[in-house]
CSV table of N, CA and C in Angstrom, one decimal:
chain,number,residue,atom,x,y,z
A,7,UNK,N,0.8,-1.2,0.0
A,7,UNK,CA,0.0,0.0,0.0
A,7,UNK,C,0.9,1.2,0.0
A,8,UNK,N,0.7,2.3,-1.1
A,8,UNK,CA,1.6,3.2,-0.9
A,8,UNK,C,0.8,4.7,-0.7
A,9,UNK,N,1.3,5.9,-0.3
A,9,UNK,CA,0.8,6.6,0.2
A,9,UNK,C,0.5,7.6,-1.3
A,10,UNK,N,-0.8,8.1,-0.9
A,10,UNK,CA,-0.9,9.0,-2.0
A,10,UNK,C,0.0,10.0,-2.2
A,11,UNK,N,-0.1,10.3,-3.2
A,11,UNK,CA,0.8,11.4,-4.0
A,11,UNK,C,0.2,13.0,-3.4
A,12,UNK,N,1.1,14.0,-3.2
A,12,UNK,CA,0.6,15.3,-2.3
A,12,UNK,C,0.8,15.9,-3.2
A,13,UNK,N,-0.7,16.5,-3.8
A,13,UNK,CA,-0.6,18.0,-4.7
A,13,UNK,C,0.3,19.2,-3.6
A,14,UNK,N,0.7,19.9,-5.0
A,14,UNK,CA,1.4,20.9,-4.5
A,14,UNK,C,1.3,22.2,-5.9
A,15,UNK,N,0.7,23.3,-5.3
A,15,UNK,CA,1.4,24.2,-6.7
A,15,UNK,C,1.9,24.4,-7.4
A,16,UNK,N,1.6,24.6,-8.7
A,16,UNK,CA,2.9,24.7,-9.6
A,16,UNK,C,3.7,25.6,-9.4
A,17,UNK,N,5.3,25.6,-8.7
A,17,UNK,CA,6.2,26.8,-8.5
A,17,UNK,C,6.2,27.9,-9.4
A,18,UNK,N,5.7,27.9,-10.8
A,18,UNK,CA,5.7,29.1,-11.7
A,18,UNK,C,4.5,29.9,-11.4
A,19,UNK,N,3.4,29.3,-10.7
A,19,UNK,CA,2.3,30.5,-10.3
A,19,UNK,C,2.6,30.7,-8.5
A,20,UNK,N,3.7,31.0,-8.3
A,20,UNK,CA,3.8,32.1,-6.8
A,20,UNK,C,5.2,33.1,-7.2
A,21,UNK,N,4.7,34.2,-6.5
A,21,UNK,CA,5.0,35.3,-6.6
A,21,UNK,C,5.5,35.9,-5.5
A,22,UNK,N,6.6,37.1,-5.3
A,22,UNK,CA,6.9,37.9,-4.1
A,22,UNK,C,5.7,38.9,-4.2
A,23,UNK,N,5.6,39.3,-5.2
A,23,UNK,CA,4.3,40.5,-5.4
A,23,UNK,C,3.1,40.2,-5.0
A,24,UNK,N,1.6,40.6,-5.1
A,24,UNK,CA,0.5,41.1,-4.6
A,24,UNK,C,-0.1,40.5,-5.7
A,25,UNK,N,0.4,40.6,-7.3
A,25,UNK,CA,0.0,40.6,-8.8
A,25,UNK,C,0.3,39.6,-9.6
A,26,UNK,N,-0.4,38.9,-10.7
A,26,UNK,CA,0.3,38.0,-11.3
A,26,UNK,C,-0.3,38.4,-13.0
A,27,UNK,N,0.8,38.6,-13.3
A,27,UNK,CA,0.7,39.5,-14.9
A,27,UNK,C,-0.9,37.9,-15.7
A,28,UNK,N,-1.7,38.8,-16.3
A,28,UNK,CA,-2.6,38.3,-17.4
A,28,UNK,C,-4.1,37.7,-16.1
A,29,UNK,N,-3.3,37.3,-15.6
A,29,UNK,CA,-4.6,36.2,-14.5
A,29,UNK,C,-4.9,37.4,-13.6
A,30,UNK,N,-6.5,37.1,-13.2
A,30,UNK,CA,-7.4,37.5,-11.5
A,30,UNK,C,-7.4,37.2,-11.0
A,31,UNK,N,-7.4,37.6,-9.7
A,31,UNK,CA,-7.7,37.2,-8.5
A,31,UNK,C,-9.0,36.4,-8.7
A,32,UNK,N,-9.7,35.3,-8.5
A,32,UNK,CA,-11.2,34.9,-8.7
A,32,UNK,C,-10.8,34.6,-7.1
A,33,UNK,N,-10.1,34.3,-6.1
A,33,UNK,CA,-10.7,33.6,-4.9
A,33,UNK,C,-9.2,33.9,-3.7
A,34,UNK,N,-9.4,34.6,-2.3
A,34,UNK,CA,-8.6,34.0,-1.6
A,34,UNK,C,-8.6,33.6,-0.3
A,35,UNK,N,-7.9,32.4,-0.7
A,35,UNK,CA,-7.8,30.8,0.6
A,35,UNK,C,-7.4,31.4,1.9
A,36,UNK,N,-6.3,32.9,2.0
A,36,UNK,CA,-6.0,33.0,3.5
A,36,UNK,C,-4.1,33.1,3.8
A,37,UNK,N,-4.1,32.6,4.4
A,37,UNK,CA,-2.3,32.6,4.4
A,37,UNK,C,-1.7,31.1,4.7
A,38,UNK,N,-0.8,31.0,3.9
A,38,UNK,CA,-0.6,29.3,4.1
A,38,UNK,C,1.3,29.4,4.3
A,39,UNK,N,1.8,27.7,4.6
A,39,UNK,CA,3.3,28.8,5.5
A,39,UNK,C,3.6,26.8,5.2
A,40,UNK,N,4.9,27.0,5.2
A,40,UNK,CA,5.7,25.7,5.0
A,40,UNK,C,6.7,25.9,6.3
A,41,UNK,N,7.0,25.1,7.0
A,41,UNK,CA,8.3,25.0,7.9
A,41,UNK,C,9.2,23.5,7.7
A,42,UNK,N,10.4,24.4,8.5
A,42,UNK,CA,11.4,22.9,8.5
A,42,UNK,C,12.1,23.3,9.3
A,43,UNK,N,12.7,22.2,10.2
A,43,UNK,CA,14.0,22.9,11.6
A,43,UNK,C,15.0,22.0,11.3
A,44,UNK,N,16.0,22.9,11.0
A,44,UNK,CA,17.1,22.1,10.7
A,44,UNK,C,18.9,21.8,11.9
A,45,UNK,N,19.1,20.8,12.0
A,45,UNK,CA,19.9,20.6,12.9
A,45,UNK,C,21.3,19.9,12.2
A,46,UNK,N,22.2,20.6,11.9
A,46,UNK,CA,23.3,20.3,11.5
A,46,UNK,C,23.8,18.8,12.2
A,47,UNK,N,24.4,17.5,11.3
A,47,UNK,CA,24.9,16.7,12.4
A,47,UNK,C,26.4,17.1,12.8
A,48,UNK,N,27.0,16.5,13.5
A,48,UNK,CA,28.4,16.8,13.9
A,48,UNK,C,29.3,16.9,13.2
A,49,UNK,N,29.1,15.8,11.9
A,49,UNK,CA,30.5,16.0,10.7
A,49,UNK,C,30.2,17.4,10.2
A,50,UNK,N,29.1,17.4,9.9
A,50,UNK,CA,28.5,18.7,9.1
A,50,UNK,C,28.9,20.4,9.9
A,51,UNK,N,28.9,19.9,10.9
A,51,UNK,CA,29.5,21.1,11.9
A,51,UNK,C,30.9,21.4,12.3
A,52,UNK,N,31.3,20.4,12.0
A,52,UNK,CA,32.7,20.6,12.1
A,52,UNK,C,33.2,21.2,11.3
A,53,UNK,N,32.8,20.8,9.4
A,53,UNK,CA,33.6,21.2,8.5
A,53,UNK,C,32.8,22.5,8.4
A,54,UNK,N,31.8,23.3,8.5
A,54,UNK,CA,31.1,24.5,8.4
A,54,UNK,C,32.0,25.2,9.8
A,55,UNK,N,32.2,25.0,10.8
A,55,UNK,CA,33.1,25.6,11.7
A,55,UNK,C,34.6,25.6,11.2
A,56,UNK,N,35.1,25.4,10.7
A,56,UNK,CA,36.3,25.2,9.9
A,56,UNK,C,36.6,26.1,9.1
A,57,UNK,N,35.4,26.0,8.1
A,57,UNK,CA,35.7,27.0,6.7
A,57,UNK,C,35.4,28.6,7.5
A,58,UNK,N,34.2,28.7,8.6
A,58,UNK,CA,34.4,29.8,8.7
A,58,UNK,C,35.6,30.6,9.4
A,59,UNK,N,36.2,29.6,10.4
A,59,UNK,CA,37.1,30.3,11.2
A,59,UNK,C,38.3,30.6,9.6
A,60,UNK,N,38.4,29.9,8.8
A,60,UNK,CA,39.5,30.4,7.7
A,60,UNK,C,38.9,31.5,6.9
A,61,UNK,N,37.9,32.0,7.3
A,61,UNK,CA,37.7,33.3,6.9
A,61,UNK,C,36.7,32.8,5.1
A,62,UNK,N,36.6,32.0,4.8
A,62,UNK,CA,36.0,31.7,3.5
A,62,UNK,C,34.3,31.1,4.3
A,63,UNK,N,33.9,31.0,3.0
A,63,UNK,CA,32.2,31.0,2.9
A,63,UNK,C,32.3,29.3,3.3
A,64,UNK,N,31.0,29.3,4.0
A,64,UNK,CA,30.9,27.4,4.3
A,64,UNK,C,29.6,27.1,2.9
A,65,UNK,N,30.2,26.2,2.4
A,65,UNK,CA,29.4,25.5,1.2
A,65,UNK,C,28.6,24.3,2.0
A,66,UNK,N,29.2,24.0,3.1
A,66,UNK,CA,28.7,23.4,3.9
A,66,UNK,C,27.2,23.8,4.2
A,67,UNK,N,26.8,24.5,5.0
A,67,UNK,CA,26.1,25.7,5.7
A,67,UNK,C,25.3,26.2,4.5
A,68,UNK,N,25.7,26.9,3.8
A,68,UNK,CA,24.8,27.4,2.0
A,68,UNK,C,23.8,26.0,1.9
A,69,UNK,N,24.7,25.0,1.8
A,69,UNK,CA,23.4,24.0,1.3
A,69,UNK,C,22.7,23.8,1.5
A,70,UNK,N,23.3,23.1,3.0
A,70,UNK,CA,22.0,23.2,3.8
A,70,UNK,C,20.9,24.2,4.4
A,71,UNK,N,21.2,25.3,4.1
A,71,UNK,CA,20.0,26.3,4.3
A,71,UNK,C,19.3,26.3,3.1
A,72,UNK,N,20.0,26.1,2.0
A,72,UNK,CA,18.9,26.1,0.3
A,72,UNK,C,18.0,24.9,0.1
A,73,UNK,N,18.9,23.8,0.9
A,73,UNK,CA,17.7,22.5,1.0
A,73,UNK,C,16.8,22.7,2.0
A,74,UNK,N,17.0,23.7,3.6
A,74,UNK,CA,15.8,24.2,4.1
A,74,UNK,C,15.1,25.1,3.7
A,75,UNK,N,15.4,25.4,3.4
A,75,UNK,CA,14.7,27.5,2.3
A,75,UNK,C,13.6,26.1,1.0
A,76,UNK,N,14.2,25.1,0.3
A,76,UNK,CA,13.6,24.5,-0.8
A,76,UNK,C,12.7,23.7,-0.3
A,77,UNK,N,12.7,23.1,0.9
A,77,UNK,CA,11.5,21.7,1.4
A,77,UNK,C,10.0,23.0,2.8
A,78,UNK,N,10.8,24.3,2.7
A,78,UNK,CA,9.7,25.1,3.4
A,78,UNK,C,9.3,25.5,2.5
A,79,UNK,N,9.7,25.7,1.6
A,79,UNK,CA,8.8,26.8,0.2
A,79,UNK,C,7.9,25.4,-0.5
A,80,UNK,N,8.1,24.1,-1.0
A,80,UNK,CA,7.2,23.1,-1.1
A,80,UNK,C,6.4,22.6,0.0
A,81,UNK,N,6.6,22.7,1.4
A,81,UNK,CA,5.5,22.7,1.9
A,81,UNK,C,4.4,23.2,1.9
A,82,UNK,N,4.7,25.1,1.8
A,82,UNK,CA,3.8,25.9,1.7
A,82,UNK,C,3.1,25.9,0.5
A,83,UNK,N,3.8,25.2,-1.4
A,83,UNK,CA,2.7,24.9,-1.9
A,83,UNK,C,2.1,23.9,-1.8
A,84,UNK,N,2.6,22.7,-0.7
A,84,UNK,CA,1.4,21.6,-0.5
A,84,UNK,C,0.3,22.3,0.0
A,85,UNK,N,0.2,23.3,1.4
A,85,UNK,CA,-0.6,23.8,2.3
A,85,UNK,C,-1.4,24.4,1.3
A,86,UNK,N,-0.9,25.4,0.5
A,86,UNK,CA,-1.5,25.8,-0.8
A,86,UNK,C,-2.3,25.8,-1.4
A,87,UNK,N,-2.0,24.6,-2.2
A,87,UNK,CA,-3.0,23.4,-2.7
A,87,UNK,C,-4.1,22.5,-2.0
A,88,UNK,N,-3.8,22.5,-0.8
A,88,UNK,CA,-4.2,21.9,0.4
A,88,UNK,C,-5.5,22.8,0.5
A,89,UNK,N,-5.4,24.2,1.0
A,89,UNK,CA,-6.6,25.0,1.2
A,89,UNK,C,-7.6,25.1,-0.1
A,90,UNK,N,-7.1,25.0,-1.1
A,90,UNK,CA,-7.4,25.2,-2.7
A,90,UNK,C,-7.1,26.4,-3.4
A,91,UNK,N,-6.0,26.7,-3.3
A,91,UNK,CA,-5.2,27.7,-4.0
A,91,UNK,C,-4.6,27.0,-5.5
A,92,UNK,N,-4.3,27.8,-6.0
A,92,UNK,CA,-3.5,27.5,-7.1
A,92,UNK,C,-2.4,27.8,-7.3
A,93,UNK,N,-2.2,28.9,-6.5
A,93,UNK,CA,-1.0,30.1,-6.6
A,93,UNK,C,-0.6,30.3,-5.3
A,94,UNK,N,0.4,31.4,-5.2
A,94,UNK,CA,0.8,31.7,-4.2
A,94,UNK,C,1.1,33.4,-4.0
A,95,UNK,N,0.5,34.2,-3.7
A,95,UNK,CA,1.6,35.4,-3.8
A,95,UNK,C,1.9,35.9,-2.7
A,96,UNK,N,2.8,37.2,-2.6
A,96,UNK,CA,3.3,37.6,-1.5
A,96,UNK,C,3.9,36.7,-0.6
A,97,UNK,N,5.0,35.7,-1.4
A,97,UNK,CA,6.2,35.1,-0.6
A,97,UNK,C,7.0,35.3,-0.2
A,98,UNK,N,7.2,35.3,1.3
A,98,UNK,CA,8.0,35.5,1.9
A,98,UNK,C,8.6,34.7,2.6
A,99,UNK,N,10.3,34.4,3.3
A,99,UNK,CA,11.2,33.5,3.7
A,99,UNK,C,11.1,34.1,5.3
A,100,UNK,N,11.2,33.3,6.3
A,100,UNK,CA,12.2,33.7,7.9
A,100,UNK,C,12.7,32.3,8.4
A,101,UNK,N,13.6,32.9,8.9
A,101,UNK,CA,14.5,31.9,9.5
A,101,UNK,C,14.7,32.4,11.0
A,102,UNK,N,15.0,31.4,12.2
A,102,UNK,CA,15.3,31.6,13.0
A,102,UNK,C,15.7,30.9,13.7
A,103,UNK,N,16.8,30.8,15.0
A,103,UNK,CA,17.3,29.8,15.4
A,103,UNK,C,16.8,29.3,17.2
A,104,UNK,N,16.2,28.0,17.1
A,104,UNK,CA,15.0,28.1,18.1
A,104,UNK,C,16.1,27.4,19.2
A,105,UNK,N,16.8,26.9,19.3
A,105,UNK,CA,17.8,26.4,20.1
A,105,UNK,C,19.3,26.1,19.7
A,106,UNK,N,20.5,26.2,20.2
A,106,UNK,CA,21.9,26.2,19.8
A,106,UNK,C,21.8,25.3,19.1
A,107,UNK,N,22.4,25.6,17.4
A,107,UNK,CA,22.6,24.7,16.8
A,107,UNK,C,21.3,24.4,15.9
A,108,UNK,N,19.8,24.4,15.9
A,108,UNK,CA,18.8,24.4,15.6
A,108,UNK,C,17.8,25.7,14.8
A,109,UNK,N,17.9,25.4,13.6
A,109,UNK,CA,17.3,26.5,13.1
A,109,UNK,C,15.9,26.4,12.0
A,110,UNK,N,14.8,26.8,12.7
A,110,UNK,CA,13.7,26.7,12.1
A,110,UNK,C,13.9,27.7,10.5
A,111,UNK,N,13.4,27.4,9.2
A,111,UNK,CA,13.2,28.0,8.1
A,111,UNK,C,11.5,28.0,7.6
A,112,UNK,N,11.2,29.1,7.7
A,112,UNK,CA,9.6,29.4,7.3
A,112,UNK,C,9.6,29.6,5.7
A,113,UNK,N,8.6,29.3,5.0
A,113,UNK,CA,8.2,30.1,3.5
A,113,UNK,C,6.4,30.3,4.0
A,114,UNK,N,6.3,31.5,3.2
A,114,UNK,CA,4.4,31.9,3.9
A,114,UNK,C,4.5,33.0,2.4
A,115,UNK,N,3.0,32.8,2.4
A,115,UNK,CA,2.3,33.7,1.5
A,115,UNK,C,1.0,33.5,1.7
A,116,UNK,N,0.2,34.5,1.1
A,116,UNK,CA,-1.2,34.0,0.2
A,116,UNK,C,-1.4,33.0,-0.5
A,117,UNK,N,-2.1,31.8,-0.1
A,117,UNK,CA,-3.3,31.4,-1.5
A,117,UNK,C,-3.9,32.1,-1.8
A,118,UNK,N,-4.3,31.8,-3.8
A,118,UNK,CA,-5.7,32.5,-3.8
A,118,UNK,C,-5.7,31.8,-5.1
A,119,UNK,N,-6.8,31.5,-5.8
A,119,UNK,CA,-7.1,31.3,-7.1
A,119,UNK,C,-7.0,32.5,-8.2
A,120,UNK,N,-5.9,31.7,-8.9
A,120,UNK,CA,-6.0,32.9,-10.0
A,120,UNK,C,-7.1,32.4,-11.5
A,121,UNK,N,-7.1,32.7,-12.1
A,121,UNK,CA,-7.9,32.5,-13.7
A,121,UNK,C,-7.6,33.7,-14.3
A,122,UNK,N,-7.6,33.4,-15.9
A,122,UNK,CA,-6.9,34.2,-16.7
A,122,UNK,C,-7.4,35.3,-17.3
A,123,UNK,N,-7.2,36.5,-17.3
A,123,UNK,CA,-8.0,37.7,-17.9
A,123,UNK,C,-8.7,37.4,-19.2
A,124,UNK,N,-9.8,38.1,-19.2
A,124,UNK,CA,-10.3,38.1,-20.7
A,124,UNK,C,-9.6,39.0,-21.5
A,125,UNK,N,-9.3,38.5,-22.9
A,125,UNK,CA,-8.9,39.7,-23.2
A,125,UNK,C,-9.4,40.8,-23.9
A,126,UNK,N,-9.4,41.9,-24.0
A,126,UNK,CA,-10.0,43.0,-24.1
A,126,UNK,C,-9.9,43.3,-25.7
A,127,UNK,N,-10.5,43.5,-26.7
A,127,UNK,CA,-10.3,43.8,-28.2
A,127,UNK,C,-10.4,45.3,-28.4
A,128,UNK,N,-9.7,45.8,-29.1
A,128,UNK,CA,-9.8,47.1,-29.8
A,128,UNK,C,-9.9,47.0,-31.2
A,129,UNK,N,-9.5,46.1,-31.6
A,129,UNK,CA,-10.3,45.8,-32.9
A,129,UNK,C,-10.7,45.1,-33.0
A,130,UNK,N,-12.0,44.5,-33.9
A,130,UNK,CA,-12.7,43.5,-34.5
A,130,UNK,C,-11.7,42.6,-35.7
A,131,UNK,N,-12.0,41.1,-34.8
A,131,UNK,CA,-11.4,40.0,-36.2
A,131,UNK,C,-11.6,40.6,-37.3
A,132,UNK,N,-10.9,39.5,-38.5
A,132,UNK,CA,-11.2,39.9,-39.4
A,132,UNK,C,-12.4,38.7,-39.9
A,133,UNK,N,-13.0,37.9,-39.2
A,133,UNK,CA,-14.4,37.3,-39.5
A,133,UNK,C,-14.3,36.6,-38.4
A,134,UNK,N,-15.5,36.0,-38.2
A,134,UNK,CA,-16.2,35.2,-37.5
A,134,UNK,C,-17.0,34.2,-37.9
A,135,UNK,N,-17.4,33.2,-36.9
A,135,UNK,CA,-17.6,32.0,-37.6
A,135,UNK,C,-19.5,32.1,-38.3
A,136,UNK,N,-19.9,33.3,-37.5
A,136,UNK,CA,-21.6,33.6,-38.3
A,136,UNK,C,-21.2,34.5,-39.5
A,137,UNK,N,-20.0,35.3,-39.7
A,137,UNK,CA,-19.9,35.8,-41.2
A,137,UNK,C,-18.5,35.3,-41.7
A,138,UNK,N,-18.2,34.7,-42.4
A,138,UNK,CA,-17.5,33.3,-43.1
A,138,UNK,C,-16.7,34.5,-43.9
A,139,UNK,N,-15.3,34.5,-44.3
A,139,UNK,CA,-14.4,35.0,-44.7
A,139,UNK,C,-14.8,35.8,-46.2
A,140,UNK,N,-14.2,36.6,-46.9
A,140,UNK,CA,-14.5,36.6,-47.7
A,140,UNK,C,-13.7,37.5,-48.6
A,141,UNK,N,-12.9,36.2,-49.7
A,141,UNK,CA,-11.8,37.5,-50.5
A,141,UNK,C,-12.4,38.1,-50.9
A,142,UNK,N,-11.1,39.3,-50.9
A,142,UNK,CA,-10.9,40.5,-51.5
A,142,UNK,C,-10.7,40.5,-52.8
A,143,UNK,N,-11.5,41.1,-53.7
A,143,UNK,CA,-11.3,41.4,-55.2
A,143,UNK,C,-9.7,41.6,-56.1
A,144,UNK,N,-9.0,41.1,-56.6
A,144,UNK,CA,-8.1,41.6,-57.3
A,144,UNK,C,-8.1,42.7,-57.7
A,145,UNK,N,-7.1,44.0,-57.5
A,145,UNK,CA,-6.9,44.9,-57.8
A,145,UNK,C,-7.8,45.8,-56.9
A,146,UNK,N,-8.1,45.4,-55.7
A,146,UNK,CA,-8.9,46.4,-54.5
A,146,UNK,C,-8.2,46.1,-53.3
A,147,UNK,N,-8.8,46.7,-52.2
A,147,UNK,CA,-8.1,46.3,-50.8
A,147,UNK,C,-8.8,47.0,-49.8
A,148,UNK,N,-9.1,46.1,-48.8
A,148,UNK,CA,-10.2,46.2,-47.7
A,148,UNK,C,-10.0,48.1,-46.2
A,149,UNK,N,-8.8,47.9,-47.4
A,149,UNK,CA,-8.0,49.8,-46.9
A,149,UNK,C,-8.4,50.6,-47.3
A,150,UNK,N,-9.3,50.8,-48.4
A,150,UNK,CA,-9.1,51.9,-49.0
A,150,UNK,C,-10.3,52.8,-48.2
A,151,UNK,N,-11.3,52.2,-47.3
A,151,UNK,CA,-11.6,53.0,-46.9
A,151,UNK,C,-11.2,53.5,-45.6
A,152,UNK,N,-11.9,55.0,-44.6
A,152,UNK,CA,-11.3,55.1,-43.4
A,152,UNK,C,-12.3,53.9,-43.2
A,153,UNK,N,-11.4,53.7,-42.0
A,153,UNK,CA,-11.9,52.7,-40.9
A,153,UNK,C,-12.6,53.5,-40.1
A,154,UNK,N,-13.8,53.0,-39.3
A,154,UNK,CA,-14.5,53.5,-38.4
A,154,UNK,C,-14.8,52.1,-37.2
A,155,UNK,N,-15.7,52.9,-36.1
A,155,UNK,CA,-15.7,51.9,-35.1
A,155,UNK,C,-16.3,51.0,-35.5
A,156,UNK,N,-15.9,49.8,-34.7
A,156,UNK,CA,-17.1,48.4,-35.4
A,156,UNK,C,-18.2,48.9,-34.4
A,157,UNK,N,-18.9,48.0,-35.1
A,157,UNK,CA,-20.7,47.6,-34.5
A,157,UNK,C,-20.5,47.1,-32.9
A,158,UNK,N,-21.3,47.4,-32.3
A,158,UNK,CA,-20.9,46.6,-30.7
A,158,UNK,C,-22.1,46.1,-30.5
A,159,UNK,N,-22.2,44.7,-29.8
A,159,UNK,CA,-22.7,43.9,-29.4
A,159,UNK,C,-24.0,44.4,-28.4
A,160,UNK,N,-25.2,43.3,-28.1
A,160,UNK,CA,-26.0,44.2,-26.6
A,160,UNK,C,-24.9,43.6,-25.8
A,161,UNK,N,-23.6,43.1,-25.4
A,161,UNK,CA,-23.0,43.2,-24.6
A,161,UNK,C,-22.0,43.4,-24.4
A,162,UNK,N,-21.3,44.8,-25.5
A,162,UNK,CA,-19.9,45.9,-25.1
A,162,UNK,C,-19.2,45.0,-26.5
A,163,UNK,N,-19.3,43.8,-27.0
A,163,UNK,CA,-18.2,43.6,-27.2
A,163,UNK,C,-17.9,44.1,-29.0
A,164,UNK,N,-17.3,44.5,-29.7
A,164,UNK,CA,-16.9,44.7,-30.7
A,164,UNK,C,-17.6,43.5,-32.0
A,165,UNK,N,-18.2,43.9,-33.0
A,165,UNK,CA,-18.7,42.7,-33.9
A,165,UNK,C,-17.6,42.6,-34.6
A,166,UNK,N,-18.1,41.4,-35.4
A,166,UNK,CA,-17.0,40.7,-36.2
A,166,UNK,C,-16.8,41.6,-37.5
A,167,UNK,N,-16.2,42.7,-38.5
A,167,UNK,CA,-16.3,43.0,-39.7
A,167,UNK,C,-15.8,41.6,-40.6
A,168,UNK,N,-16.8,42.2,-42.0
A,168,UNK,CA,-16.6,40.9,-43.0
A,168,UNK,C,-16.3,42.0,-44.3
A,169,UNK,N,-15.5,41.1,-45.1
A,169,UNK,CA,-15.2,41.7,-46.2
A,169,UNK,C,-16.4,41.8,-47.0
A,170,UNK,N,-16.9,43.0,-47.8
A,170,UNK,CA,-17.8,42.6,-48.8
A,170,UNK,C,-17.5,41.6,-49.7
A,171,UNK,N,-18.7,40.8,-50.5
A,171,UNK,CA,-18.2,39.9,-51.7
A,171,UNK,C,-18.1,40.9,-52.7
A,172,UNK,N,-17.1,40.5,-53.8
A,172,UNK,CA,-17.0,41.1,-54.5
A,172,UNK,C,-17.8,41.3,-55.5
A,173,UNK,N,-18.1,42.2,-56.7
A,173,UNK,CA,-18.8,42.8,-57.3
A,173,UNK,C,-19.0,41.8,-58.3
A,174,UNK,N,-20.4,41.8,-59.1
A,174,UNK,CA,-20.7,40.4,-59.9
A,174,UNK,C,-20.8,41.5,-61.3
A,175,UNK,N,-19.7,41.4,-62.5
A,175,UNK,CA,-20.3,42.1,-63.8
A,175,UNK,C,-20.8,41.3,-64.5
């Protein structure tokens, strides 16, 4: 018997910001938060005590805070997903150290459901599927006159312009 599989956000929809370019806000879940406490073992402390007293950076110490900084930020999109978010914004990191040697790493943000903007036309297609395409005459062109606004819908939206058919001699 094995254990189900844990949704989690997809990391490309969370954000540091408030905003997420094209998508709305349609919904939000609240604040959701990932933790992890990390406790160096003794090899591991020794050689991070080492590099720092030689005055150089511990690669040691980096890692291990990027593998805690990386399993608190996927918790928070399990919790995420968990409340029914999709996203994440306004991500934020804290760390702190809860006992010698012991150091808790937070990730927290908002859930919220995003969904994708409609997008907005300023001009009308060049057809639609109720007025069916329609060449342009050899030796004319659908420029030559000004353009004016299209027709609008009873509901705001821009109609489809259609080419006239061309002339029967």
């Amino acid at each position: 018997m094995s254990a189900a599989p844990v949704r989690a956000i997809d990391r490309r929809f969370t954000s540091t910001t408030f905003d997420f370019p094209n998508y709305t806000i349609a919904q939000i879940h609240g604040v959701v938060r990932g933790i992890t406490v990390r406790n160096p073992n003794a090899g591991k402390a020794i050689i991070g005590a080492f590099a720092s007293l030689t005055g150089g950076e511990s690669s040691t110490y980096i890692e291990m805070a990027e593998k805690a900084r990386e399993r608190a930020f996927m918790r928070m999109l399990e919790h995420g997903a968990a409340v029914g978010g999709n996203a994440v914004l306004g991500v934020q990191f804290t760390g702190q150290e809860i006992t010698e040697g012991m150091t808790e790493v937070m990730a927290y943000g908002t859930a919220v459901t995003l969904v994708p903007k409609q997008p907005t036309y300023t001009q009308a297609p060049a057809f639609s599927p109720q007025q069916p395409y329609q060449a342009v005459p050899p030796g004319s062109s659908p420029y030559q006159a000004p353009m004016t606004a299209p027709p609008m819908t009873p509901h705001g939206a821009p109609q489809a312009y259609a080419v006239p058919p061309p002339a029967k001699n």
